[in-house]
Amino acid sequence: MKKLSYLFITLAVLLSDAMCAFVAYSYRDMLCGIEHMAYSAPASVAFLYAIPFGVAIIVCIVLTCIFRRIAK
């Protein structure tokens, strides 16, 4: 169970890095689209992509805590 705990904490860290990269790219894309292609939505809409990543990170952290308790 200890290995599963390490797996899920590593997955949480990787998801947080992927979230930062994806949201930053989407935000930049929205800014470019607003300026050059007449997008009507504000650039802050790109931050909505962080919600599914955040849920997945929370699930990974909860599973990590559960597996650590089982391992003890």
Short mmCIF file of C-alpha atoms in Angstrom, two decimals:
data_model
loop_
_atom_site.label_atom_id
_atom_site.label_comp_id
_atom_site.label_asym_id
_atom_site.label_seq_id
_atom_site.Cartn_x
_atom_site.Cartn_y
_atom_site.Cartn_z
CA MET A 1 0.00 0.00 0.00
CA LYS A 2 2.93 2.30 0.58
CA LYS A 3 3.83 2.09 -3.12
CA LEU A 4 0.30 3.11 -4.10
CA SER A 5 0.59 6.05 -1.74
CA TYR A 6 3.77 7.18 -3.47
CA LEU A 7 2.20 6.62 -6.88
CA PHE A 8 -0.79 8.84 -6.15
CA ILE A 9 1.26 11.65 -4.58
CA THR A 10 3.52 11.60 -7.64
CA LEU A 11 0.46 11.68 -9.87
CA ALA A 12 -0.89 14.68 -7.94
CA VAL A 13 2.37 16.58 -8.46
CA LEU A 14 2.42 15.74 -12.18
CA LEU A 15 -1.20 16.80 -12.55
CA SER A 16 -0.46 20.14 -10.90
CA ASP A 17 2.40 20.75 -13.32
CA ALA A 18 0.23 19.78 -16.29
CA MET A 19 -2.54 22.04 -15.02
CA CYS A 20 -0.22 25.03 -14.85
CA ALA A 21 1.07 24.44 -18.37
CA PHE A 22 -2.36 23.83 -19.90
CA VAL A 23 -4.06 26.80 -18.24
CA ALA A 24 -1.18 29.12 -19.13
CA TYR A 25 -1.29 28.00 -22.76
CA SER A 26 -5.07 28.41 -22.90
CA TYR A 27 -4.87 31.86 -21.33
CA ARG A 28 -2.28 32.97 -23.87
CA ASP A 29 -4.39 31.52 -26.68
CA MET A 30 -7.44 33.42 -25.43
CA LEU A 31 -5.48 36.68 -25.29
CA CYS A 32 -4.27 36.18 -28.85
CA GLY A 33 -7.76 35.24 -30.00
CA ILE A 34 -9.29 38.31 -28.36
CA GLU A 35 -6.77 40.57 -30.01
CA HIS A 36 -6.60 39.06 -33.50
CA MET A 37 -9.68 36.87 -34.06
CA ALA A 38 -12.36 38.83 -32.17
CA TYR A 39 -13.18 36.27 -29.46
CA SER A 40 -16.02 37.57 -27.32
CA ALA A 41 -15.24 35.70 -24.08
CA PRO A 42 -12.82 37.21 -21.57
CA ALA A 43 -9.40 35.64 -21.16
CA SER A 44 -10.23 34.61 -17.60
CA VAL A 45 -12.44 31.85 -19.04
CA ALA A 46 -9.22 29.87 -19.53
CA PHE A 47 -9.02 29.44 -15.75
CA LEU A 48 -12.13 27.23 -15.87
CA TYR A 49 -9.86 24.49 -17.22
CA ALA A 50 -8.26 24.34 -13.77
CA ILE A 51 -11.44 22.91 -12.20
CA PRO A 52 -11.16 19.31 -13.52
CA PHE A 53 -7.44 19.28 -12.78
CA GLY A 54 -8.12 20.48 -9.25
CA VAL A 55 -10.71 17.76 -8.67
CA ALA A 56 -8.29 15.10 -9.91
CA ILE A 57 -5.52 16.45 -7.68
CA ILE A 58 -7.81 16.38 -4.64
CA VAL A 59 -8.84 12.79 -5.42
CA CYS A 60 -5.18 11.77 -5.67
CA ILE A 61 -4.37 13.41 -2.33
CA VAL A 62 -7.33 11.73 -0.63
CA LEU A 63 -6.28 8.34 -2.03
CA THR A 64 -2.75 8.98 -0.82
CA CYS A 65 -4.02 9.61 2.71
CA ILE A 66 -6.20 6.51 2.63
CA PHE A 67 -3.37 4.27 1.43
CA ARG A 68 -0.97 5.66 4.05
CA ARG A 69 -3.47 4.89 6.81
CA ILE A 70 -3.92 1.36 5.50
CA ALA A 71 -0.14 0.88 5.34
CA LYS A 72 0.24 1.78 9.02
#
